[in-house]
Each structure stands twice: as structure tokens, then as C-alpha cells.
Amino acid sequence: EILNEINKLGDKYGESDVNENKIALIDYSSPNIAKPMGVGHLRSTIIGQALANIYHKTGFSVIKDNHLGDWGTQFGKLIYAYQKWGDKEKISKNPIKELNDLYVKFNKEAEKNPELDEKAREFFQKLERGDKRLVNLWREFSKLSVKEFNKIYKKLGVDFDIYIGESYFSSEADKEVKEALKKGIARKDSATGAVIVDSLDVPSFLLQKQDGSTLYITRDLAALRFRVKTFKPDVILYVVGQEQTLNFRQLFELSKALDILDKVQAKHTGFGLVLAGEEKMSTRKGTLIELKELISQSVAKSKKILLEKNPDINKKELKEISEIIGVGAIIYNDLRQSRSKNISFNWERMLNFEGGSAVYLQYTYARINSILKKVKSTQLKKTSNIIFEKDIEFLIAKKLMFYSIIINNAQKFDFPHLIATYLEELAQIFNSFYNNVSIIETKDKNLRQSRLILIKSVAQVIKNGLELLNIKVAERI
Ligand code: ARG
């Protein structure tokens, strides 16, 4: 029965409607403009996209929301630096790098000359008040950045429904401050005039700075109210690093106190760090890898391995397949273990054909595909009268039955790695079967056909599962 079902449903096998009529809003990726997208945002991008796929598979309507970091005092700094040291031509050639360099330069100079910070604050205030010239500059920075981000999203096969950055909530954030004051949840600090929240069951925090400008959390509060009102979601996921755990505890407590979360479940779906060796990657230490660089490294390594394995592969195939393997390696490296763990980049493991990698699954898929190519398609259609001879054949069929349950669990606990673990187990049992039995040479016609249908089902489930993780398969490797 299960084999019939897999064959009948094909790419749809695993879909369910347990969450029919429910809406999930997933906030992920959310990089900061005028900065290169680093490996930290890579995790959010990869985990968020996988969760969006998984939620969708269980019946949710999913809204994929990129909450760009496009507002805050740092833009005061950037605009100041741009006006003082910026070179238009250089920026149009290599926008993100130049803007980032300007920002770094500002911080260096400000260490020597603290007055600069004051200047930057003034600029940001002007920007918040809508100064035309500054707003235009800022808009240009934002446009250039999003264009770069989109290139990376395209490579990773990631897409969003909406890009609503923090800037969109800047004036609503002011209203939130008033509301919180009115309800007596926040209070004005008599010494500084800043607005502070210290009435909740979380460590106290600022809602408005002394100069009247808003903060990250204030804009998030406005964004949360907007999301609830506009999309009426049942659940909102914030796919953001674990460093921000306290921030989200504070945000959710505050939102509860303001009655925003009455009908919605808000979850901080955190994840661990990206390590270089034993340490967190950092710009300051120069250990931060740019995402673009990481992807091209991975693709180049995949190309080398592919060429070693099949020296006469043609150029077009080499390019296509090495992209699939290279990008898959990076995604899988993130999703293979529980998201709360830290990750690092170990190329040997990431590109290991023997297990623990995407390419192991992709290779298993391609192997099955090459067997199936050798047989006539009519032999794969008839699914009645399936017979097995060995225990392992039953084991594989039983494993296939569990696929939908795994997806539902992955959704329930926001754990994409459950799918990765499952796929590896499936591939392992398949491979030990494959290594011990010659499928094509099976004498009994019925048994042969049953085996073909069994492995075809394995290939289908590997493909479906990898697709949920946003990883592609190649028909041959
Ligand atoms: N731009 C933020 C950062 O880089 C992440 C935003 C996450 N989403 C949110 N609604 N706060 O830290």
C-alpha cells in the first residue's frame, strides 16, 4: 500500500492538511543593509526557508517575511561617513564592500574623536524626521544592498513574499511608546528622559532613547502589531540567533502586556553560532567569511571532486551539478543537526560521499536513478502483487511509511534536522540493501519488479525530503 501511494502521489507524497486553514508568518534572513550578508544571516536564511517549506507541506499558508535591518543609529554613522569620505564611483562599482568600509572607518575615527558619534546621532535624528536629502541617500543604500542580497537568495533558491524592513515601522514605533506609557507599562526616566520598561517579569529595557529615537525592540513591537492586524496569523516565527533570546523574551512579554498576542503564538526559533575553529566568526578578527565567497568555495570544491570521479563529464553538466552539490553542501551542513547547536565549515565532512552530507543523499538518489534508467518504464508502473524476499526490503518499506510523521514532527518542533536524520537513515538501509543484492539481475520477474518499485520509492522520498530542506537533486552524479 505504501509503495502504491508513493508512486501515485510522487512529488506530493508527504503532504498533509493537519494545519489546514492556519496561517504562519515566518521572519527570516533579515540581514542588515549596507553590510555584507555574513554567515550568521546565512543560518537564518537556510533554517527559515526550510521551515517555510515544511510548514507549507503540513497545510499552513505561509507568509515569508524579510525584516531587513534598514534603520537605526548606524545609518547616521554611515551617512556621515559617506558625506565625509564617500566616493560615488567606487560605491556604484562595489556597493556593499565600500559602504561597509565607510562604516568601519567611521568607527575607527570615532574611537579617536568621540564627537563623531554625536554627529551621527544628529544625522539619524534628521533621517527619522524625514530629511529629504538624507532619506534619498538612505534609500539608495538600501536599494543597492537588496540587489546584492537577491543574488545570494537566487543561488540558494530562497524567496520571500514580503520585504518590510525596520524603517517601515519607525513612525508606528513612536505610537507604541505613547501607548506603553499610557497603559503604565513603560515610564519616562526622570533623570534622562528616556523611556524604560521595568514593570514586567523580564530584565528592564529601553523603549526610547533619551534623544527621542526608537530602538530595535520598539520597531519590532510595531512590526508585531502590524503583522497581527494585517495577516491574522496563528503563529509567528522569529528565526534569529540565540544571542537575541533575551530581546525576544522582552518583546513577547511587552506585547502580551499590550494585548497584542492574545490570539497569536509568537516563537523565537533560535539557533547556535557559526564557528571558525573553536571561536565565533567575527569581522573584527577577520574570520568572518562572506556568504558569496563561501558559496563559490563550495562550488569550486564540488567541481574538483566531480572531475576526479568522472573525468569526461561535459562542461555544462559539470557546472550544473557542481552548483547543486556545492549549494546543497552548505545548506545541509546547517540542517543536519539540531539548530541550537553551533556549526562550522568542515569541507571534508560537507562533501563526503559516504555519509553525513547532502551529496551522500544526492549520490544515493542518482544511483537509484541510474538503475531505473536501465529498465523499461512499463515495469515501474504495475504496483500490484508486490513480493519481498528479504527482511531488509520490509525494513525499507516500513521506513518509507514514517516519512509523513517525520514532516509533522519537524513542523511541530521547528526542527528541520529531523528530516535530514531520517533521510540519512533511509539512505543507509537502502545502500546496505543495494550493496548486497543485484536488483537488475533478480531472476524472479515479480520480485525484480517489486524491488524496482521499492527503490523508486526510496528515490522519490529522498527527492521530496531534500526539496523540503531546499536542496536539489541531480539526475546523475
Ligand atoms: N536584522 C536583525 C539582525 O541582524 C535581525 C532581525 C530579525 N527579525 C526581527 N523581527 N527582529 O540582528
mmCIF file of N, CA, C and O in Angstrom, residues 171-219:
data_model
loop_
_atom_site.group_PDB
_atom_site.id
_atom_site.type_symbol
_atom_site.label_atom_id
_atom_site.label_comp_id
_atom_site.label_asym_id
_atom_site.label_seq_id
_atom_site.Cartn_x
_atom_site.Cartn_y
_atom_site.Cartn_z
ATOM 1 N N SER A 171 7.689 55.327 12.376
ATOM 2 C CA SER A 171 6.734 56.251 12.997
ATOM 3 C C SER A 171 5.715 55.512 13.878
ATOM 4 O O SER A 171 5.297 56.014 14.920
ATOM 5 N N GLU A 172 5.365 54.284 13.466
ATOM 6 C CA GLU A 172 4.481 53.487 14.322
ATOM 7 C C GLU A 172 5.154 53.195 15.665
ATOM 8 O O GLU A 172 4.481 53.069 16.699
ATOM 9 N N ALA A 173 6.471 53.081 15.619
ATOM 10 C CA ALA A 173 7.206 52.799 16.859
ATOM 11 C C ALA A 173 6.988 53.924 17.871
ATOM 12 O O ALA A 173 6.845 53.670 19.067
ATOM 13 N N ASP A 174 6.920 55.145 17.385
ATOM 14 C CA ASP A 174 6.643 56.273 18.296
ATOM 15 C C ASP A 174 5.283 56.111 18.971
ATOM 16 O O ASP A 174 5.134 56.378 20.160
ATOM 17 N N LYS A 175 4.321 55.665 18.181
ATOM 18 C CA LYS A 175 2.983 55.459 18.759
ATOM 19 C C LYS A 175 3.000 54.366 19.820
ATOM 20 O O LYS A 175 2.294 54.454 20.823
ATOM 21 N N GLU A 176 3.789 53.339 19.569
ATOM 22 C CA GLU A 176 3.881 52.255 20.554
ATOM 23 C C GLU A 176 4.427 52.781 21.887
ATOM 24 O O GLU A 176 3.991 52.363 22.957
ATOM 25 N N VAL A 177 5.369 53.696 21.789
ATOM 26 C CA VAL A 177 5.950 54.264 23.013
ATOM 27 C C VAL A 177 4.851 54.976 23.800
ATOM 28 O O VAL A 177 4.697 54.778 25.014
ATOM 29 N N LYS A 178 4.053 55.772 23.083
ATOM 30 C CA LYS A 178 2.965 56.505 23.752
ATOM 31 C C LYS A 178 1.977 55.545 24.399
ATOM 32 O O LYS A 178 1.547 55.725 25.538
ATOM 33 N N GLU A 179 1.641 54.497 23.631
ATOM 34 C CA GLU A 179 0.678 53.504 24.129
ATOM 35 C C GLU A 179 1.192 52.825 25.411
ATOM 36 O O GLU A 179 0.455 52.683 26.386
ATOM 37 N N ALA A 180 2.441 52.452 25.381
ATOM 38 C CA ALA A 180 3.021 51.771 26.544
ATOM 39 C C ALA A 180 3.074 52.711 27.751
ATOM 40 O O ALA A 180 2.868 52.286 28.889
ATOM 41 N N LEU A 181 3.332 53.980 27.483
ATOM 42 C CA LEU A 181 3.338 54.970 28.573
ATOM 43 C C LEU A 181 1.936 55.130 29.137
ATOM 44 O O LEU A 181 1.717 55.135 30.343
ATOM 45 N N LYS A 182 0.965 55.236 28.201
ATOM 46 C CA LYS A 182 -0.422 55.451 28.618
ATOM 47 C C LYS A 182 -0.922 54.302 29.488
ATOM 48 O O LYS A 182 -1.601 54.511 30.495
ATOM 49 N N LYS A 183 -0.560 53.095 29.081
ATOM 50 C CA LYS A 183 -1.021 51.929 29.844
ATOM 51 C C LYS A 183 -0.220 51.708 31.119
ATOM 52 O O LYS A 183 -0.453 50.744 31.850
ATOM 53 N N GLY A 184 0.766 52.550 31.328
ATOM 54 C CA GLY A 184 1.577 52.417 32.542
ATOM 55 C C GLY A 184 2.513 51.223 32.529
ATOM 56 O O GLY A 184 3.001 50.788 33.578
ATOM 57 N N ILE A 185 2.784 50.709 31.341
ATOM 58 C CA ILE A 185 3.720 49.585 31.238
ATOM 59 C C ILE A 185 5.153 50.105 31.136
ATOM 60 O O ILE A 185 6.097 49.497 31.601
ATOM 61 N N ALA A 186 5.265 51.293 30.501
ATOM 62 C CA ALA A 186 6.579 51.936 30.416
ATOM 63 C C ALA A 186 6.532 53.233 31.211
ATOM 64 O O ALA A 186 5.456 53.729 31.528
ATOM 65 N N ARG A 187 7.716 53.766 31.542
ATOM 66 C CA ARG A 187 7.739 55.056 32.235
ATOM 67 C C ARG A 187 8.930 55.879 31.756
ATOM 68 O O ARG A 187 9.938 55.334 31.282
ATOM 69 N N LYS A 188 8.760 57.179 31.874
ATOM 70 C CA LYS A 188 9.852 58.078 31.499
ATOM 71 C C LYS A 188 10.823 58.156 32.655
ATOM 72 O O LYS A 188 10.420 58.411 33.782
ATOM 73 N N ASP A 189 12.079 57.931 32.375
ATOM 74 C CA ASP A 189 13.085 58.027 33.427
ATOM 75 C C ASP A 189 13.304 59.508 33.754
ATOM 76 O O ASP A 189 13.607 60.301 32.868
ATOM 77 N N SER A 190 13.130 59.832 35.042
ATOM 78 C CA SER A 190 13.138 61.262 35.377
ATOM 79 C C SER A 190 14.522 61.880 35.170
ATOM 80 O O SER A 190 14.647 63.053 34.827
ATOM 81 N N ALA A 191 15.558 61.104 35.350
ATOM 82 C CA ALA A 191 16.907 61.668 35.197
ATOM 83 C C ALA A 191 17.256 61.926 33.733
ATOM 84 O O ALA A 191 17.756 62.986 33.377
ATOM 85 N N THR A 192 16.959 60.965 32.864
ATOM 86 C CA THR A 192 17.449 61.081 31.481
ATOM 87 C C THR A 192 16.357 61.430 30.476
ATOM 88 O O THR A 192 16.650 61.912 29.383
ATOM 89 N N GLY A 193 15.114 61.152 30.788
ATOM 90 C CA GLY A 193 14.048 61.401 29.824
ATOM 91 C C GLY A 193 13.849 60.244 28.857
ATOM 92 O O GLY A 193 12.954 60.273 28.013
ATOM 93 N N ALA A 194 14.662 59.208 28.974
ATOM 94 C CA ALA A 194 14.476 58.023 28.126
ATOM 95 C C ALA A 194 13.247 57.252 28.615
ATOM 96 O O ALA A 194 12.844 57.379 29.761
ATOM 97 N N VAL A 195 12.659 56.460 27.712
ATOM 98 C CA VAL A 195 11.501 55.660 28.115
ATOM 99 C C VAL A 195 11.955 54.238 28.406
ATOM 100 O O VAL A 195 12.634 53.601 27.593
ATOM 101 N N ILE A 196 11.551 53.762 29.578
ATOM 102 C CA ILE A 196 12.103 52.494 30.041
ATOM 103 C C ILE A 196 10.968 51.559 30.489
ATOM 104 O O ILE A 196 9.934 52.022 30.973
ATOM 105 N N VAL A 197 11.145 50.279 30.268
ATOM 106 C CA VAL A 197 10.139 49.305 30.705
ATOM 107 C C VAL A 197 10.756 48.488 31.835
ATOM 108 O O VAL A 197 11.727 47.760 31.620
ATOM 109 N N ASP A 198 10.204 48.649 33.025
ATOM 110 C CA ASP A 198 10.748 47.850 34.130
ATOM 111 C C ASP A 198 9.634 47.276 35.009
ATOM 112 O O ASP A 198 9.831 46.974 36.169
ATOM 113 N N SER A 199 8.459 47.140 34.397
ATOM 114 C CA SER A 199 7.317 46.652 35.185
ATOM 115 C C SER A 199 6.989 45.204 34.861
ATOM 116 O O SER A 199 6.024 44.647 35.351
ATOM 117 N N LEU A 200 7.793 44.579 33.986
ATOM 118 C CA LEU A 200 7.446 43.218 33.546
ATOM 119 C C LEU A 200 8.381 42.191 34.154
ATOM 120 O O LEU A 200 9.393 42.529 34.759
ATOM 121 N N ASP A 201 8.018 40.935 33.910
ATOM 122 C CA ASP A 201 8.770 39.853 34.503
ATOM 123 C C ASP A 201 10.024 39.498 33.696
ATOM 124 O O ASP A 201 10.360 38.335 33.533
ATOM 125 N N VAL A 202 10.680 40.510 33.169
ATOM 126 C CA VAL A 202 11.931 40.326 32.411
ATOM 127 C C VAL A 202 12.869 41.470 32.805
ATOM 128 O O VAL A 202 12.393 42.495 33.288
ATOM 129 N N PRO A 203 14.163 41.320 32.579
ATOM 130 C CA PRO A 203 15.081 42.423 32.883
ATOM 131 C C PRO A 203 14.641 43.697 32.159
ATOM 132 O O PRO A 203 14.134 43.624 31.039
ATOM 133 N N SER A 204 14.807 44.840 32.823
ATOM 134 C CA SER A 204 14.293 46.093 32.261
ATOM 135 C C SER A 204 15.039 46.481 30.975
ATOM 136 O O SER A 204 16.168 46.054 30.741
ATOM 137 N N PHE A 205 14.374 47.260 30.154
ATOM 138 C CA PHE A 205 14.974 47.643 28.870
ATOM 139 C C PHE A 205 14.428 48.983 28.396
ATOM 140 O O PHE A 205 13.397 49.458 28.878
ATOM 141 N N LEU A 206 15.134 49.580 27.439
ATOM 142 C CA LEU A 206 14.743 50.884 26.894
ATOM 143 C C LEU A 206 13.772 50.727 25.732
ATOM 144 O O LEU A 206 13.885 49.799 24.936
ATOM 145 N N LEU A 207 12.831 51.633 25.659
ATOM 146 C CA LEU A 207 11.890 51.639 24.539
ATOM 147 C C LEU A 207 12.147 52.865 23.654
ATOM 148 O O LEU A 207 11.807 52.876 22.471
ATOM 149 N N GLN A 208 12.694 53.893 24.270
ATOM 150 C CA GLN A 208 13.021 55.101 23.514
ATOM 151 C C GLN A 208 14.266 55.721 24.140
ATOM 152 O O GLN A 208 14.372 55.809 25.367
ATOM 153 N N LYS A 209 15.158 56.163 23.271
ATOM 154 C CA LYS A 209 16.387 56.759 23.791
ATOM 155 C C LYS A 209 16.105 58.153 24.306
ATOM 156 O O LYS A 209 15.075 58.743 24.024
ATOM 157 N N GLN A 210 17.090 58.671 24.950
ATOM 158 C CA GLN A 210 16.954 59.976 25.557
ATOM 159 C C GLN A 210 16.750 61.064 24.496
ATOM 160 O O GLN A 210 16.039 62.037 24.725
ATOM 161 N N ASP A 211 17.317 60.866 23.309
ATOM 162 C CA ASP A 211 17.133 61.869 22.251
ATOM 163 C C ASP A 211 15.823 61.642 21.483
ATOM 164 O O ASP A 211 15.575 62.275 20.458
ATOM 165 N N GLY A 212 15.004 60.727 21.935
ATOM 166 C CA GLY A 212 13.706 60.516 21.301
ATOM 167 C C GLY A 212 13.704 59.483 20.188
ATOM 168 O O GLY A 212 12.646 59.157 19.651
ATOM 169 N N SER A 213 14.869 58.937 19.828
ATOM 170 C CA SER A 213 14.853 57.973 18.724
ATOM 171 C C SER A 213 14.451 56.584 19.242
ATOM 172 O O SER A 213 14.607 56.253 20.410
ATOM 173 N N THR A 214 13.921 55.787 18.315
ATOM 174 C CA THR A 214 13.407 54.474 18.710
ATOM 175 C C THR A 214 14.515 53.431 18.667
ATOM 176 O O THR A 214 15.609 53.691 18.177
ATOM 177 N N LEU A 215 14.204 52.269 19.159
ATOM 178 C CA LEU A 215 15.197 51.191 19.173
ATOM 179 C C LEU A 215 14.687 49.983 18.387
ATOM 180 O O LEU A 215 13.517 49.903 18.018
ATOM 181 N N TYR A 216 15.605 49.050 18.201
ATOM 182 C CA TYR A 216 15.298 47.788 17.516
ATOM 183 C C TYR A 216 14.020 47.155 18.084
ATOM 184 O O TYR A 216 13.100 46.803 17.352
ATOM 185 N N ILE A 217 13.958 47.065 19.399
ATOM 186 C CA ILE A 217 12.820 46.380 20.018
ATOM 187 C C ILE A 217 11.507 47.164 19.823
ATOM 188 O O ILE A 217 10.441 46.580 19.668
ATOM 189 N N THR A 218 11.620 48.480 19.785
ATOM 190 C CA THR A 218 10.415 49.303 19.599
ATOM 191 C C THR A 218 9.846 49.090 18.198
ATOM 192 O O THR A 218 8.635 48.970 18.003
ATOM 193 N N ARG A 219 10.739 49.037 17.243
ATOM 194 C CA ARG A 219 10.290 48.803 15.860
ATOM 195 C C ARG A 219 9.727 47.389 15.712
ATOM 196 O O ARG A 219 8.774 47.153 14.992
#
